[in-house]
Amino acid sequence: MSSKKGILSIDQGTTSTRAIVFDVDGKKVSSSQKEFCQYYPNNGWVEHDPEEIWKTTLETCKDAIQIAQEKGISVEGIGITNQRETTLVWDRTTGKAIYNAIVWQDRRTAAYCNSIKDREAMLSEKTGLLLDPYFSASKVKWLLDEVEGARKLAEAGKLAFGTIDTFLIWRLTGGEKHLTDTTNASRTNLFNIHTLQWDDELLSMFDVPPSVLPKVMQCADDFGCTQTQLFGKSLPIAGVAGDQQAALIGQCCFNQGDLKSTYGTGCFALLNTGEKALSSQHKLLTTVAYSINGATTYALEGSIFTAGANIQWLRDGIGVISDAAESQTLAESLDYDHGVVLVPGFAGLGAPHWNPEARASLYGMTRGTSQAHFARAALEAVCYQTYDLQQAMASDGVPSSKVLVDGGMVANDWLCQFLSDILQVEIQRPSNMETTAIGAAYLAGLQLGLYKDLDSIAAQKHIESTFSPAIDKSLREKLLKRWQKAVDATLSFADA
Ligand code: ADP
């Protein structure tokens, strides 16, 4: 018979759905992952099929629960974390989506967003975000305007809007619950992060009828129970957070000044700013970090569009390396003062510049420049860009006291050491790299009483490696100056 308790975490990502069961000590017991199709029906459009998302969710959950059971772990509840901003509208009666999910990367509403740019200051003040197609509001408007008959149905109260968390909760509870959490709501451009309410002025600006909105819950809360027939017993859904916020929780960044930085294809850095929703003077986003036990914690967020993608470009684009790990050996073969700088604006530059026109540039090459310089400059760039975010966050009011890293790229020790050298703070790399999934599990565990409080969660965390600053100070200054010059040149080329 099952003796130990476990929590099922659903990590519904942009390219795959994963289900992982953790035991109460935070150890991974079982996992299952399934990829699904990306649809690009038009230039700049990105869609997912909601039924594929649902199918992969069900299948991975069933797999993970079964393996856990075979290992004697009884799943007690569910936490959900998800790709943020991706937008769905479905029929309340049939549960069927009226159109595919419009993915966060989708740019179809760019012209519309530009046409109302004069409202951005008001929007930013309320939501902490920018007025950009990235967020959900203009996508909901597009769905209601462009799908035949949708607006009429919405006005008659027959349609429901949701981000992926909301859609999964709806399906898992058999249409009983139409709910989201504060972190997902805070990415819609419709939610006032100060009052924690949907905002009437924004709703009318984006032509979104209040009848389509889910109720906003805390992150550790009662999101209803799954239908019994899905997993053999009814399981409470007890924790929900968007993926980056879940990673912040999974990294136990519970104190003001704790910064987590995830280095995957791109990089997302979130800084816990405590109970203050700071408004950034440097184009960082202000967002809800988590709401637990009636208290809301905020974060500043900065993103770097390409991080691991720089390494992928070296490998798949120009064939300079044969696998990602080789970037470390190559980087280690050079001195600090090698002189080559890559500004990786392959997809424009993110915070603190937000310049979509910027393009990647490589500076300082000589006839002696080799593949090692490319690899080294690609790794260094990610560290310099994190430095720019760290500086922006500090001048917005909260310096980072320590940095917790995760994502595929931080397997690279050289990168972690150089990051510490450049940021001048200790870099901590946890032994459990499943930070996003475990963040959702922690939230559910809190709600279900499996953890007493955040401190007891933090107590079980295990740091695998730490990296401390070791670089000569004047050398660091020189490198940072060189980086700044290269960024300036890249931005000036973009404007030319
Ligand atoms: P995502 O979740 O965005 O798919 P992952 O967290 O799985 O990304 O990380 C994969 C990225 O990490 C890839 O872009 C790859 O190039 C990069 N990567 C993997 N191993 C290394 C390494 N040893 N050094 C540098 N980059 C690496």
PDB file of C-alpha atoms and ligand atoms in Angstrom, residues 15 262-266 307-312 315 324-328 379 406-412 415, ligand 1:
ATOM      1  CA  THR A  15       6.816  23.239 -26.618  1.00  0.00           C
ATOM      2  CA  THR A 262      16.687  30.982 -15.693  1.00  0.00           C
ATOM      3  CA  TYR A 263      19.013  30.348 -18.660  1.00  0.00           C
ATOM      4  CA  GLY A 264      17.176  28.290 -21.261  1.00  0.00           C
ATOM      5  CA  THR A 265      16.602  29.285 -24.875  1.00  0.00           C
ATOM      6  CA  GLY A 266      16.099  32.803 -23.519  1.00  0.00           C
ATOM      7  CA  ALA A 307      20.656  33.038 -24.121  1.00  0.00           C
ATOM      8  CA  GLY A 308      21.070  29.305 -24.841  1.00  0.00           C
ATOM      9  CA  ALA A 309      19.863  30.230 -28.331  1.00  0.00           C
ATOM     10  CA  ASN A 310      23.256  31.921 -28.896  1.00  0.00           C
ATOM     11  CA  ILE A 311      24.889  28.558 -28.298  1.00  0.00           C
ATOM     12  CA  GLN A 312      22.355  26.838 -30.562  1.00  0.00           C
ATOM     13  CA  ARG A 315      26.127  24.773 -33.160  1.00  0.00           C
ATOM     14  CA  ALA A 324      26.600  22.893 -26.385  1.00  0.00           C
ATOM     15  CA  ALA A 325      28.982  21.578 -23.700  1.00  0.00           C
ATOM     16  CA  GLU A 326      31.959  22.200 -25.990  1.00  0.00           C
ATOM     17  CA  SER A 327      31.383  25.941 -25.458  1.00  0.00           C
ATOM     18  CA  GLN A 328      32.858  25.512 -21.965  1.00  0.00           C
ATOM     19  CA  LEU A 379      28.712  32.944 -23.009  1.00  0.00           C
ATOM     20  CA  ASP A 406      18.693  27.291 -13.348  1.00  0.00           C
ATOM     21  CA  GLY A 407      18.004  26.226 -16.938  1.00  0.00           C
ATOM     22  CA  GLY A 408      20.001  24.107 -19.404  1.00  0.00           C
ATOM     23  CA  MET A 409      22.811  26.623 -19.819  1.00  0.00           C
ATOM     24  CA  VAL A 410      23.945  26.636 -16.194  1.00  0.00           C
ATOM     25  CA  ALA A 411      25.351  23.137 -16.590  1.00  0.00           C
ATOM     26  CA  ASN A 412      28.266  25.241 -17.859  1.00  0.00           C
ATOM     27  CA  LEU A 415      29.400  30.519 -17.366  1.00  0.00           C
TER      28      LEU A 415
HETATM   29  P1  ADP B   1      14.297  25.553 -22.805  1.00  0.00           P
HETATM   30  O1  ADP B   1      13.590  25.205 -21.531  1.00  0.00           O
HETATM   31  O2  ADP B   1      14.168  27.003 -23.194  1.00  0.00           O
HETATM   32  O3  ADP B   1      14.016  24.623 -23.938  1.00  0.00           O
HETATM   33  P2  ADP B   1      16.666  24.452 -21.493  1.00  0.00           P
HETATM   34  O4  ADP B   1      16.559  24.953 -20.103  1.00  0.00           O
HETATM   35  O5  ADP B   1      16.388  23.031 -21.756  1.00  0.00           O
HETATM   36  O6  ADP B   1      15.864  25.397 -22.503  1.00  0.00           O
HETATM   37  O7  ADP B   1      18.172  24.781 -21.980  1.00  0.00           O
HETATM   38  C1  ADP B   1      18.595  24.489 -23.263  1.00  0.00           C
HETATM   39  C2  ADP B   1      19.578  25.550 -23.729  1.00  0.00           C
HETATM   40  O8  ADP B   1      20.776  25.468 -22.968  1.00  0.00           O
HETATM   41  C3  ADP B   1      19.955  25.344 -25.183  1.00  0.00           C
HETATM   42  O9  ADP B   1      19.760  26.577 -25.864  1.00  0.00           O
HETATM   43  C4  ADP B   1      21.445  24.972 -25.163  1.00  0.00           C
HETATM   44  O10 ADP B   1      22.136  25.613 -26.218  1.00  0.00           O
HETATM   45  C5  ADP B   1      21.909  25.508 -23.818  1.00  0.00           C
HETATM   46  N1  ADP B   1      22.944  24.649 -23.210  1.00  0.00           N
HETATM   47  C6  ADP B   1      22.833  23.357 -22.820  1.00  0.00           C
HETATM   48  N2  ADP B   1      23.999  22.899 -22.284  1.00  0.00           N
HETATM   49  C7  ADP B   1      24.875  23.935 -22.325  1.00  0.00           C
HETATM   50  C8  ADP B   1      26.239  24.122 -21.915  1.00  0.00           C
HETATM   51  N3  ADP B   1      26.942  23.134 -21.336  1.00  0.00           N
HETATM   52  N4  ADP B   1      26.797  25.328 -22.136  1.00  0.00           N
HETATM   53  C9  ADP B   1      26.098  26.340 -22.698  1.00  0.00           C
HETATM   54  N5  ADP B   1      24.813  26.231 -23.087  1.00  0.00           N
HETATM   55  C10 ADP B   1      24.203  25.056 -22.916  1.00  0.00           C
END
